[in-house]
Amino acid sequence: MPELKLAIDAMGGDNGPSVVIEALINSLKQDTTTQFVVVGDEAILSSLFSQFELSDHPQVTLVHAEQVVEMTDKPGATMRQKPQSSMRVALDMHAHGEVDGVVSGGNTGALMAQAYFILKPIPGVLRPALMAALPNMTGGRSYLLDLGANPSCDSETLFQFGVMGSVAARVLESDKNVSVALLNMGEEELKGNDEVRNAAQLLGQSEHVNYIGFIEGNHLFSGRADVIVCDGFVGNIALKSCEGLATLIIDELKASLTSHWLYSWFFKFLQKRTKKSWQRLKPDHYNGASLIGLRGVVVKSHGSANATAFESAISHAIKEASHRLPEKIQDRVESVLLEQH
Amino acid sequence: MPELKLAIDAMGGDNGPSVVIEALINSLKQDTTTQFVVVGDEAILSSLFSQFELSDHPQVTLVHAEQVVEMTDKPGATMRQKPQSSMRVALDMHAHGEVDGVVSGGNTGALMAQAYFILKPIPGVLRPALMAALPNMTGGRSYLLDLGANPSCDSETLFQFGVMGSVAARVLESDKNVSVALLNMGEEELKGNDEVRNAAQLLGQSEHVNYIGFIEGNHLFSGRADVIVCDGFVGNIALKSCEGLATLIIDELKASLTSHWLYSWFFKFLQKRTKKSWQRLKPDHYNGASLIGLRGVVVKSHGSANATAFESAISHAIKEASHRLPEKIQDRVESVLLEQH
């Protein structure tokens, strides 16, 4: 297999390029073959490269980009307004075949819009989708899509998300035979809206998906399904609501445990003792949402990711690129289209 | 004010009539004026009444109903198939003006369908909605609607949910000047789908709602808004996803803390010490989803509610009935319709 090459947008994310460089250094400790192209402001990056002795590293190169897509930029306008942004330069390199994938922690809307126009969807794919892993109670991961790339989806699009999601989850979960479910407000056939009911029909009829039916929100973390499909509006709100609840619980726990030195001591004890088990639930380990359905590998890191989290996004991209995920999705989509016609 | 009278469906809920009777006994300790009509199987209830010395209680009467709506019954069919169910008898009494409200822990779909046909919507109301309280980080409550009565909603319906929700939350929160937000996948004006964007226009223009804009899922528990509006599909999935996450967190905490006798001891210690603060978050205290927009007061208790939780649903219904919530919603809806035309 030829050497893998990954472009990293070093300027995206709230924590600046130093976090990205720290993540890269960690990745380099595990991975001695992948080539990393770090894209961003040359002055800033050169200085970080010297500081961390990356300047002559055989796996690392620097590509200058003079603009940065800010979190506040309007996604649709960044193509025209910032043709020299680090995000754009990384995606252009991917479109020209110079790299096998892109990782960015920048503006999600801009990344989705630019990736769509620069890389283009896989033939036959109606809409690309954003997919991320969630921890589940079996100790494994479930994959949820769409997380916000498509606010409204017709049944055919939801069906395709099931198809693409099962191919992607299989690659990320080492060839596991993944099950697919539709997120709905009940498990009975008649529940929900027309879109999910019709998508259920399509998924149930297809030979290319291991479809197990509707699941409700309380099974998002139960491990009942490996891939959970919904439209981007629902997926975004489900995930962010959970984020809100987690914040509430942690705040409440901290407040009640730090109100007295004794509790505070217990809290520290607790943190140590439960570290291993909580480690598994930490968002860092689930960082990296894959934009699937495009002719390329694009992984979005959370804007506020730390080095561990960004490293996880990098490893997602390496997995997808080394397994040639876009080609696998294309093959499956072609089979599905043949099945339908 | 004339004496308040409440019908309680004693046969709904997974835990049987004894939980309902226990809740009633607790309510009677706080409330010495409300009349409670307990509806259900006479043989079972008479025996419970004797056991708990309720037979001659001046505030309690028993009304026999020979059928029970089961959790597995098809909601739409229960009207025809079980005309003598405890749920139906309680709702009929309300429709005939014999009681001022109904509390039931029975089949949600059946309760919504029967309440709709028996009590009818308030004139001008497009769709009734299911609304429940959530704890928030300010120590107060936020109200979320719709929770599943309406899988899809147009913008006018979402707008009305904002209007009705703000009247209801004000009654339940002792005349607080409540703020209303729309749940969306972003806070910017252009985010989301046509329904929420158009509903935002309507809410923004109305003098009858203190509309504060879009909020994302992570603000469900932050207390930023008092009333949070979404369609029933999104509300149901957001709430159940949070339920799923809470289960995951609690399981993980328990597993990691009970793996050794020492941690197990710590866990018990912890439970005691944090009781006060967790008490506030316990679902019991938020039990009781109000079906608003009907010509009557209907409160749905969770099927698995214990006595404390069912008591909370009873107290919701008393508050709504004593404040004449349906009339207040009707007045507000009329003003809104005048404003629009």
XYZ file of C-alpha atoms in Angstrom:
682
model
C 0.000 0.000 0.000
C 1.383 3.428 -0.862
C 2.145 5.737 2.025
C -0.848 7.551 3.448
C -0.864 11.347 3.436
C -3.093 13.522 5.603
C -3.646 17.296 5.475
C -4.230 18.935 8.829
C -5.838 22.352 9.021
C -3.725 23.745 11.846
C -5.614 27.045 12.154
C -9.119 25.777 12.915
C -10.345 25.229 16.462
C -10.662 27.525 19.451
C -7.347 26.556 20.996
C -5.047 27.548 18.169
C -2.295 25.691 16.300
C -0.346 24.638 19.419
C -3.016 22.078 20.338
C -2.924 20.700 16.808
C 0.866 20.403 16.931
C 0.705 18.667 20.308
C -1.809 16.192 18.864
C 0.424 15.646 15.851
C 3.419 14.871 18.059
C 1.336 12.249 19.886
C 0.150 10.759 16.605
C 3.743 10.530 15.372
C 4.605 8.414 18.415
C 2.072 5.763 17.343
C 2.313 6.057 13.606
C 5.640 5.834 11.790
C 4.362 5.722 8.215
C 1.660 8.355 7.632
C 2.783 11.656 6.099
C 1.269 14.755 7.696
C 0.882 18.002 5.786
C 0.314 20.801 8.267
C -1.531 23.703 6.634
C -1.602 27.223 8.072
C 0.294 30.421 8.752
C 3.950 29.744 8.009
C 5.374 32.153 10.565
C 3.364 30.692 13.430
C 3.848 27.108 12.367
C 7.607 27.403 11.670
C 8.123 28.690 15.149
C 6.101 25.791 16.623
C 7.980 23.351 14.384
C 11.339 24.587 15.734
C 10.083 24.541 19.276
C 8.931 20.932 19.026
C 11.725 19.757 16.704
C 9.431 18.985 13.817
C 11.253 21.087 11.212
C 13.243 18.147 9.856
C 10.816 15.373 10.746
C 10.589 12.959 7.782
C 6.803 12.544 8.184
C 5.909 16.208 8.499
C 5.705 19.028 5.960
C 4.382 22.552 6.184
C 2.140 24.211 3.611
C 1.511 27.921 3.961
C -2.028 29.353 3.898
C -2.415 33.037 4.524
C -6.071 33.149 5.570
C -8.066 31.586 8.396
C -11.775 30.741 8.406
C -13.087 32.148 11.672
C -15.875 30.578 13.740
C -17.929 33.721 13.102
C -17.550 33.640 9.293
C -20.700 32.855 7.303
C -20.167 29.327 5.963
C -21.490 30.026 2.473
C -19.333 33.112 1.993
C -15.976 31.612 2.997
C -15.433 30.004 -0.424
C -15.387 33.369 -2.142
C -14.046 35.523 0.651
C -11.211 33.314 1.837
C -9.810 31.362 -1.107
C -6.415 31.116 0.665
C -7.680 29.802 3.996
C -5.963 26.825 5.628
C -9.244 24.886 5.392
C -9.568 25.584 1.678
C -5.923 24.846 0.894
C -6.182 21.479 2.725
C -9.372 20.543 0.866
C -7.916 21.638 -2.497
C -4.892 19.409 -1.889
C -7.265 16.512 -1.224
C -9.291 17.258 -4.382
C -6.057 17.283 -6.419
C -5.053 13.891 -5.017
C -2.075 15.279 -3.096
C -3.412 13.958 0.233
C -5.773 11.127 1.230
C -7.784 12.978 3.842
C -8.335 16.223 5.758
C -8.762 16.942 9.459
C -10.028 20.323 10.625
C -11.302 21.789 13.873
C -12.624 24.878 12.094
C -16.104 26.315 11.491
C -18.357 23.268 10.921
C -20.709 24.969 8.476
C -17.829 26.269 6.396
C -16.110 22.874 6.385
C -19.292 21.128 5.245
C -19.987 23.713 2.542
C -16.403 23.790 1.228
C -15.970 20.016 1.360
C -19.210 19.643 -0.597
C -18.189 22.021 -3.356
C -14.517 21.102 -3.537
C -14.654 17.320 -3.142
C -18.187 16.761 -4.532
C -20.562 14.004 -3.410
C -20.027 10.382 -4.417
C -22.135 9.637 -7.563
C -25.605 8.532 -6.469
C -25.308 10.028 -2.982
C -28.119 12.508 -2.343
C -26.551 14.273 0.628
C -23.354 13.842 2.646
C -23.876 13.371 6.392
C -21.988 14.119 9.583
C -21.483 11.040 11.751
C -19.962 10.639 15.219
C -19.388 7.849 17.737
C -21.136 7.677 21.116
C -20.128 5.462 24.050
C -22.659 2.777 24.893
C -23.532 0.539 27.815
C -22.032 -2.585 26.236
C -18.630 -0.928 26.452
C -18.618 -0.307 22.698
C -19.583 2.570 20.434
C -22.700 3.446 18.482
C -22.597 5.810 15.511
C -25.147 8.579 15.125
C -25.881 10.405 11.858
C -26.799 12.997 10.640
C -25.584 15.495 13.227
C -26.545 18.665 11.449
C -25.414 18.658 7.830
C -29.061 18.288 6.696
C -31.807 19.889 8.816
C -34.587 18.132 6.891
C -34.282 14.778 5.135
C -36.656 12.825 2.926
C -36.972 9.061 3.365
C -34.564 8.256 0.522
C -31.872 10.397 2.151
C -32.422 8.730 5.549
C -32.192 5.362 3.820
C -28.868 6.337 2.242
C -27.590 7.492 5.640
C -28.308 3.961 6.875
C -26.378 2.477 3.964
C -23.399 4.849 4.242
C -23.378 4.727 8.035
C -23.167 0.950 8.069
C -20.217 0.965 5.656
C -18.420 3.647 7.677
C -19.107 2.060 11.081
C -17.838 -1.265 9.773
C -14.561 0.351 8.731
C -14.187 2.174 12.065
C -15.169 -0.906 14.104
C -12.825 -3.386 12.411
C -15.235 -5.200 10.127
C -17.935 -5.809 12.722
C -21.296 -6.770 11.172
C -23.089 -3.591 12.165
C -26.806 -3.188 12.842
C -28.726 -0.095 11.739
C -31.756 1.518 13.420
C -33.867 4.596 12.769
C -34.336 7.030 15.652
C -38.054 7.503 16.273
C -40.512 8.562 18.966
C -41.722 4.990 19.423
C -40.864 1.493 18.299
C -44.198 0.619 16.688
C -44.475 0.673 12.902
C -46.964 3.536 12.809
C -44.988 5.906 15.042
C -43.300 9.064 13.876
C -43.577 11.026 10.659
C -43.817 9.990 6.997
C -40.079 10.370 6.441
C -39.023 7.812 9.073
C -41.875 5.427 8.246
C -40.963 5.376 4.554
C -37.246 5.140 5.326
C -38.040 2.089 7.497
C -39.678 0.436 4.481
C -36.640 1.100 2.301
C -34.150 -0.110 4.899
C -36.244 -3.192 5.680
C -36.301 -4.188 2.006
C -32.603 -3.720 1.330
C -30.180 -6.619 1.342
C -27.304 -4.245 1.914
C -28.187 -3.143 5.433
C -28.725 -5.097 8.646
C -31.782 -3.033 9.617
C -33.243 -3.779 13.065
C -36.123 -1.267 13.239
C -36.989 1.896 15.157
C -35.335 2.777 18.433
C -36.237 5.544 20.862
C -33.942 8.204 22.289
C -33.311 6.228 25.474
C -31.486 3.620 23.362
C -28.959 6.100 22.002
C -26.508 4.826 24.613
C -27.802 1.316 25.234
C -25.855 -0.335 22.429
C -28.966 -1.846 20.867
C -27.906 -0.533 17.449
C -24.450 0.133 16.020
C -25.657 2.817 13.627
C -28.513 5.186 14.491
C -30.027 7.269 11.710
C -32.003 10.520 11.966
C -32.179 13.883 10.208
C -29.649 16.562 11.102
C -32.104 18.633 13.134
C -32.996 15.735 15.418
C -29.418 14.433 15.637
C -28.008 17.823 16.501
C -30.611 18.466 19.204
C -30.372 14.956 20.696
C -26.599 15.204 20.997
C -26.546 18.755 22.342
C -29.348 18.006 24.832
C -27.206 15.186 26.209
C -24.280 17.596 26.401
C -26.519 19.965 28.412
C -27.621 17.232 30.791
C -24.063 16.024 31.329
C -23.035 19.578 32.245
C -25.933 19.835 34.695
C -25.075 16.526 36.379
C -21.369 17.286 36.643
C -22.016 20.783 38.008
C -24.470 19.460 40.559
C -22.079 16.697 41.612
C -19.174 19.114 41.947
C -21.225 21.657 43.872
C -22.551 19.092 46.314
C -19.167 17.464 46.813
C -17.044 20.544 47.181
C -19.261 22.335 49.674
C -17.142 20.956 52.539
C -13.461 19.941 52.718
C -14.424 16.380 53.569
C -16.636 16.008 50.506
C -14.007 17.747 48.479
C -11.525 15.115 49.586
C -13.977 12.384 48.716
C -14.495 13.948 45.327
C -10.783 13.783 44.572
C -10.660 10.211 45.801
C -13.635 9.413 43.640
C -12.109 10.987 40.571
C -9.018 8.818 40.904
C -10.878 5.601 41.597
C -13.365 5.975 38.808
C -10.894 7.327 36.290
C -10.629 4.145 34.274
C -14.351 3.751 33.870
C -15.019 7.425 33.138
C -12.135 7.565 30.733
C -14.262 5.489 28.403
C -17.041 8.068 28.494
C -14.839 11.133 28.054
C -15.740 13.161 24.991
C -12.043 13.282 23.999
C -12.218 9.665 22.943
C -15.186 10.298 20.714
C -13.883 13.420 19.052
C -13.922 13.422 15.288
C -17.143 13.592 13.304
C -16.814 12.089 9.834
C -18.343 13.843 6.870
C -19.357 10.827 4.790
C -20.752 10.589 1.279
C -18.084 12.780 -0.316
C -15.304 11.791 -2.727
C -12.794 12.133 0.042
C -12.087 11.742 3.734
C -12.983 14.734 5.887
C -12.988 14.571 9.681
C -14.249 17.469 11.788
C -12.687 17.870 15.214
C -14.655 19.694 17.926
C -13.695 23.367 18.035
C -12.732 23.142 21.689
C -10.802 19.872 21.337
C -7.648 19.422 23.393
C -4.609 17.535 22.059
C -5.955 14.085 23.049
C -9.249 14.810 21.371
C -7.634 16.174 18.209
C -5.409 13.093 18.086
C -8.561 10.958 18.101
C -9.880 12.906 15.087
C -6.568 12.321 13.302
C -6.767 8.582 13.948
C -10.357 8.491 12.602
C -9.147 10.089 9.376
C -6.235 7.663 9.069
C -8.593 4.689 9.528
C -11.024 5.987 6.938
C -8.316 6.848 4.436
C -6.395 3.590 4.843
C -9.622 1.610 4.360
C -10.560 3.761 1.381
C -13.929 4.532 2.928
C -15.188 6.760 0.082
C -14.609 3.949 -2.457
C -16.351 1.438 -0.180
C -19.329 3.745 0.208
C -19.403 4.278 -3.559
C -19.436 0.496 -4.178
C -22.271 -0.023 -1.714
C -24.300 2.887 -3.043
C -23.919 1.502 -6.573
C -25.163 -1.922 -5.413
C -28.106 -0.284 -3.692
C -29.002 1.713 -6.798
C -28.842 -1.496 -8.862
C -31.062 -3.234 -6.282
C -33.613 -0.452 -6.580
C -33.814 -0.307 -10.362
C -63.947 29.901 45.198
C -66.006 26.716 44.951
C -64.378 23.513 46.127
C -62.033 21.906 43.595
C -62.761 18.380 42.421
C -60.233 16.082 40.751
C -60.795 12.713 39.060
C -57.953 10.235 39.463
C -57.654 7.282 37.114
C -56.538 4.698 39.674
C -55.981 1.867 37.176
C -53.390 3.467 34.866
C -49.665 3.099 35.494
C -47.399 0.100 35.746
C -47.478 -0.094 39.529
C -51.210 -0.554 40.016
C -53.783 1.250 42.169
C -51.882 0.912 45.456
C -49.305 3.492 44.342
C -52.127 5.854 43.375
C -53.802 5.409 46.768
C -50.506 6.005 48.563
C -50.040 9.219 46.557
C -53.596 10.270 47.382
C -53.000 9.762 51.105
C -49.931 12.009 50.887
C -51.891 14.638 48.969
C -54.640 14.589 51.598
C -52.064 15.450 54.260
C -51.245 18.706 52.443
C -54.619 19.558 51.012
C -57.739 19.739 53.158
C -60.151 21.188 50.612
C -59.839 19.401 47.246
C -62.302 16.589 46.556
C -60.797 13.479 44.985
C -62.863 11.116 42.854
C -60.994 7.832 42.541
C -62.036 5.977 39.387
C -61.456 2.245 38.869
C -62.390 -1.295 39.783
C -64.679 -1.084 42.821
C -63.637 -4.392 44.378
C -59.930 -3.558 44.294
C -60.388 0.047 45.362
C -62.863 -0.694 48.200
C -60.388 -3.078 49.699
C -57.609 -0.471 49.467
C -59.958 2.175 50.885
C -60.679 -0.011 53.947
C -57.035 -0.866 54.375
C -56.012 2.797 54.384
C -59.132 4.124 56.181
C -60.318 6.147 53.223
C -63.841 4.686 53.045
C -65.401 7.478 55.085
C -62.939 10.225 54.213
C -64.920 13.425 53.542
C -62.665 14.398 50.603
C -62.649 11.038 48.832
C -65.260 9.234 46.724
C -65.074 6.109 44.613
C -66.515 5.759 41.113
C -66.588 2.315 39.581
C -65.220 1.617 36.094
C -65.163 -1.920 34.883
C -62.536 -1.681 32.155
C -58.855 -0.736 32.103
C -56.886 0.725 29.185
C -53.730 -1.364 28.989
C -50.312 -0.031 27.956
C -50.456 -2.386 24.959
C -53.872 -1.200 23.718
C -53.882 0.715 20.427
C -54.612 4.331 21.407
C -57.109 5.017 18.613
C -59.146 1.899 19.309
C -59.635 2.350 23.071
C -62.522 4.817 22.608
C -64.657 2.193 20.885
C -63.307 -0.923 22.542
C -63.264 0.237 26.149
C -66.090 2.731 26.720
C -66.172 1.800 30.429
C -62.464 2.223 31.144
C -61.350 4.167 34.215
C -59.580 6.639 31.898
C -62.704 7.213 29.844
C -65.022 7.485 32.865
C -62.714 10.092 34.443
C -62.551 12.136 31.213
C -66.342 11.889 30.729
C -66.900 13.234 34.256
C -64.617 16.163 33.387
C -66.468 16.815 30.116
C -69.779 16.850 32.029
C -68.437 19.387 34.517
C -68.469 16.966 37.429
C -64.750 17.394 38.092
C -62.205 20.157 37.361
C -59.358 17.981 36.159
C -58.067 14.471 35.484
C -54.840 12.723 36.445
C -53.865 9.445 34.807
C -50.766 7.277 34.628
C -52.226 5.209 31.783
C -51.326 4.679 28.130
C -50.132 8.116 26.882
C -51.396 7.728 23.335
C -54.834 6.628 24.529
C -55.036 9.475 27.039
C -54.130 12.047 24.375
C -56.592 10.612 21.860
C -59.464 10.276 24.341
C -58.864 13.680 25.943
C -58.873 15.243 22.465
C -62.181 13.691 21.449
C -63.945 13.945 24.805
C -62.813 17.376 26.023
C -62.172 18.984 22.602
C -59.561 21.643 21.868
C -59.995 25.226 23.039
C -61.520 27.294 20.165
C -58.710 28.644 17.984
C -56.157 26.113 19.214
C -54.729 24.117 16.310
C -53.271 21.244 18.335
C -53.012 20.432 22.044
C -49.465 19.783 23.294
C -47.800 17.736 25.993
C -45.603 19.850 28.284
C -43.301 18.846 31.152
C -40.912 20.559 33.550
C -37.148 19.993 33.510
C -34.720 20.955 36.300
C -32.268 23.647 35.313
C -28.923 24.992 36.463
C -30.384 28.117 38.061
C -32.180 25.863 40.548
C -35.513 26.460 38.811
C -37.503 24.685 36.141
C -37.839 25.041 32.400
C -40.863 23.754 30.515
C -40.477 21.767 27.306
C -43.252 21.219 24.768
C -44.353 19.349 22.656
C -43.202 15.994 23.999
C -44.858 13.773 21.451
C -48.498 14.703 20.922
C -47.631 16.064 17.457
C -44.809 14.424 15.482
C -44.776 17.204 12.851
C -45.794 20.819 13.428
C -46.147 23.763 11.078
C -44.917 27.197 12.149
C -48.364 28.374 13.282
C -48.669 25.363 15.606
C -45.191 25.973 17.053
C -46.139 29.611 17.572
C -49.275 28.567 19.474
C -47.214 26.199 21.618
C -45.145 29.234 22.610
C -48.287 31.167 23.506
C -49.934 28.313 25.437
C -46.686 27.231 27.083
C -46.029 30.713 28.421
C -49.536 30.907 29.952
C -49.175 27.438 31.496
C -45.646 27.981 32.824
C -46.737 31.237 34.377
C -49.529 29.466 36.258
C -47.209 26.658 37.385
C -44.426 29.071 38.355
C -46.543 31.482 40.401
C -46.955 34.344 37.954
C -43.328 34.577 36.930
C -42.817 36.586 33.724
C -41.721 33.653 31.612
C -39.421 33.750 28.589
C -40.022 31.577 25.530
C -37.425 30.114 23.133
C -37.525 27.845 20.109
C -35.308 24.763 20.158
C -33.076 24.818 17.076
C -29.793 23.469 15.744
C -28.157 26.881 16.008
C -28.857 30.322 17.388
C -28.446 32.266 14.149
C -31.565 33.470 12.310
C -30.972 31.305 9.255
C -30.482 28.021 11.147
C -32.899 25.125 11.126
C -35.871 24.339 8.913
C -38.674 26.505 7.500
C -41.039 25.620 10.356
C -38.829 26.976 13.151
C -37.681 29.985 11.119
C -41.271 31.008 10.378
C -42.367 30.300 13.954
C -39.567 32.604 15.120
C -41.034 35.393 12.964
C -44.499 34.891 14.463
C -43.233 34.736 18.051
C -40.995 37.765 17.534
C -43.896 39.846 16.256
C -46.360 38.945 19.010
C -46.972 41.179 21.994
C -48.308 38.233 23.960
C -45.081 36.279 24.314
C -41.723 37.204 25.792
C -39.795 35.558 22.944
C -36.011 35.434 23.363
C -34.944 33.582 20.189
C -33.479 30.207 19.267
C -31.652 28.052 21.765
C -29.660 24.869 21.135
C -30.059 21.526 22.879
C -27.269 22.254 25.343
C -29.460 24.989 26.840
C -32.314 22.627 27.688
C -31.028 22.538 31.264
C -29.204 25.864 31.496
C -32.237 27.908 32.499
C -31.761 30.401 29.668
C -35.454 30.056 28.741
C -38.480 29.230 30.894
C -40.431 27.691 28.038
C -38.760 25.749 25.222
C -40.798 24.962 22.110
C -40.247 22.215 19.527
C -42.297 19.663 17.609
C -43.266 16.398 19.318
C -40.730 14.316 17.408
C -37.801 16.465 18.493
C -39.099 16.938 22.065
C -39.670 13.237 22.571
C -36.232 12.300 21.255
C -34.412 15.060 23.163
C -36.022 14.019 26.457
C -35.572 10.283 25.947
C -31.965 10.723 24.810
C -31.284 12.527 28.088
C -32.991 9.679 29.948
C -30.664 7.261 28.125
C -27.575 9.267 28.994
C -28.595 9.567 32.651
C -28.984 5.770 32.811
C -25.550 5.306 31.268
C -23.906 7.710 33.722
C -25.616 6.223 36.776
C -24.804 2.655 35.708
C -21.197 3.525 35.088
C -20.923 5.319 38.427
C -22.521 2.435 40.290
C -20.404 -0.172 38.538
C -17.181 1.661 39.244
C -18.113 2.362 42.863
C -19.452 -1.015 43.856
C -16.626 -3.051 42.411
C -14.980 -3.155 45.860
C -16.466 -2.983 49.376
C -14.567 0.215 50.077
C -15.979 2.014 47.028
C -19.355 0.556 47.843
C -19.129 2.158 51.275
C -18.117 5.422 49.672
C -21.045 5.177 47.314
C -23.501 4.884 50.200
C -21.813 7.747 51.985
C -22.014 9.774 48.799
C -25.687 9.043 48.294
C -26.496 10.363 51.750
C -24.349 13.457 51.515
C -25.555 14.520 48.117
C -29.187 13.654 48.719
C -30.392 17.217 49.076
C -28.836 18.365 45.868
C -29.862 15.300 43.848
C -33.349 15.438 45.245
C -33.868 18.484 43.092
C -32.927 16.572 39.968
C -34.961 13.451 40.733
C -37.539 12.691 38.069
C -40.205 12.238 40.811
C -40.314 15.961 41.312
C -40.890 16.597 37.649
C -43.515 13.958 37.118
C -46.717 15.152 35.526
C -46.873 16.186 31.886
C -49.698 18.601 31.175
C -51.819 18.170 28.076
C -52.530 21.808 27.276
C -54.821 23.418 24.699
C -57.890 21.371 25.652
C -61.095 22.528 27.345
C -60.018 20.880 30.549
C -57.127 19.964 32.789
C -55.410 16.664 31.998
C -52.154 15.634 33.629
C -50.294 12.521 32.539
C -48.211 10.787 35.189
C -45.275 8.617 34.089
C -46.334 4.975 33.830
C -43.635 3.877 36.242
C -44.269 6.668 38.753
C -43.938 5.870 42.455
C -46.212 7.483 45.075
C -44.079 10.645 45.400
C -44.037 11.083 41.658
C -47.777 10.506 41.292
C -48.383 13.025 44.084
C -46.421 15.570 42.057
C -48.743 14.936 39.065
C -51.771 15.445 41.339
C -50.401 18.754 42.591
C -49.787 19.908 38.983
C -53.426 19.212 38.171
C -54.653 21.046 41.289
C -52.544 24.096 40.387
C -53.825 24.147 36.817
C -57.450 23.626 37.829
C -57.412 26.184 40.646
C -55.900 28.762 38.295
C -58.382 27.874 35.577
C -55.565 27.286 33.113
C -57.816 26.332 30.163
C -59.726 29.633 30.468
C -56.473 31.570 30.717
C -55.128 29.854 27.607
C -58.394 30.565 25.808
C -58.204 34.291 26.695
C -54.634 34.507 25.462
C -55.328 32.600 22.256
C -58.260 34.941 21.543
C -56.041 37.995 22.030
C -53.454 36.464 19.722
C -56.034 35.759 17.037
C -57.258 39.362 17.304
C -53.677 40.582 17.042
C -53.196 38.560 13.854
C -56.338 39.668 12.064
